[in-house]
Coordinates of C-alpha atoms in Angstrom, one line a residue:
M1 CA -145.4 60.2 196.7
G2 CA -144.7 57.4 194.1
S3 CA -145.8 53.8 194.3
T4 CA -143.7 51.1 196.1
G5 CA -142.9 47.5 195.5
T6 CA -140.3 45.1 196.6
L7 CA -137.5 43.0 195.0
F8 CA -134.9 40.6 196.1
G9 CA -131.3 40.5 195.5
W10 CA -129.1 37.9 195.9
A11 CA -125.1 36.7 196.9
F12 CA -124.0 33.3 197.2
G13 CA -120.8 32.3 199.7
D14 CA -118.8 29.8 201.2
S15 CA -120.8 28.2 204.2
E16 CA -117.5 27.7 205.9
R17 CA -117.2 31.3 206.3
E18 CA -120.6 32.1 207.8
D19 CA -119.1 33.0 211.0
D20 CA -117.0 35.6 209.4
A21 CA -118.6 39.1 209.9
A22 CA -116.5 41.1 207.3
Y23 CA -117.0 38.2 204.8
V24 CA -120.9 38.2 205.4
G25 CA -120.9 42.0 205.2
E26 CA -119.4 41.7 201.9
L27 CA -122.0 39.2 200.7
K28 CA -124.7 41.7 202.0
R29 CA -123.2 44.2 199.9
E30 CA -123.0 42.0 197.0
A31 CA -127.1 41.2 197.6
L32 CA -127.8 44.9 197.8
N33 CA -125.9 45.8 194.7
N34 CA -127.7 42.6 192.8
A35 CA -131.0 44.1 194.2
T36 CA -130.3 47.8 193.0
E37 CA -129.2 46.4 189.4
A38 CA -132.4 44.5 189.2
A39 CA -134.4 47.4 190.1
K40 CA -132.6 49.6 187.7
S41 CA -133.1 46.9 184.8
K42 CA -136.8 47.3 185.5
G43 CA -136.8 51.1 185.6
F44 CA -137.0 51.6 189.4
D45 CA -135.0 53.1 192.1
V46 CA -134.5 51.6 195.5
E47 CA -135.7 53.4 198.7
P48 CA -132.6 54.2 200.6
G49 CA -132.2 52.3 203.9
S50 CA -135.1 49.7 203.1
E51 CA -132.9 46.9 202.7
V52 CA -133.6 43.7 204.9
F53 CA -131.1 40.8 204.8
T54 CA -131.8 37.0 205.5
I55 CA -129.0 34.6 205.7
L56 CA -129.5 30.9 205.1
S57 CA -127.0 28.2 205.5
A58 CA -126.7 24.5 205.0
G59 CA -129.3 23.0 207.4
D60 CA -131.9 25.8 207.4
A61 CA -135.1 24.7 206.2
L62 CA -135.5 26.8 203.3
V63 CA -132.1 25.9 201.5
D64 CA -131.8 22.9 199.2
V65 CA -128.1 22.1 199.8
D66 CA -128.0 20.1 196.5
T67 CA -129.1 23.5 194.6
A68 CA -127.7 26.4 196.8
P69 CA -124.1 27.2 195.4
D70 CA -121.5 26.6 198.5
S71 CA -124.6 26.6 200.7
L72 CA -124.6 30.0 202.1
V73 CA -127.2 32.3 200.7
V74 CA -127.7 36.1 201.5
R75 CA -131.1 37.4 200.3
C76 CA -131.7 41.2 200.3
T77 CA -135.3 42.4 200.1
V78 CA -135.6 46.1 199.0
K79 CA -138.3 48.7 198.5
L80 CA -138.9 50.0 195.1
V81 CA -139.9 53.3 194.3
G82 CA -141.2 54.4 191.1
E83 CA -144.4 54.7 189.0
G84 CA -145.5 51.1 188.5
S85 CA -143.5 49.8 191.2
N86 CA -146.6 48.5 193.2
N87 CA -146.8 45.7 190.6
I88 CA -143.5 44.2 191.7
H89 CA -143.3 42.1 194.5
A90 CA -140.8 39.7 195.9
E91 CA -142.5 36.4 196.5
G92 CA -141.3 33.0 197.4
P93 CA -137.6 32.7 195.9
M94 CA -138.2 35.1 192.8
N95 CA -139.1 38.4 191.8
G96 CA -142.6 38.7 190.4

């Protein structure tokens, strides 16, 4: 069994559409793709089915509306698989 770590992926959208399930679903796919590409760029794979999504919108405590594009943020946290991936951990707003 290989080592595991975690990594974030992101997507940004229009807060006016946060109640549109299809739109939010597309943002989730975009965030997962972002996480997968980030993992590949570091030489790791993403454990299938490990994705966990967090949706933040204007008014949520963790969103700085002045810096969050369009005020709707979808974060996808995934588990990484591969030698040395245990050294990569999603922390705060960034991947470390």
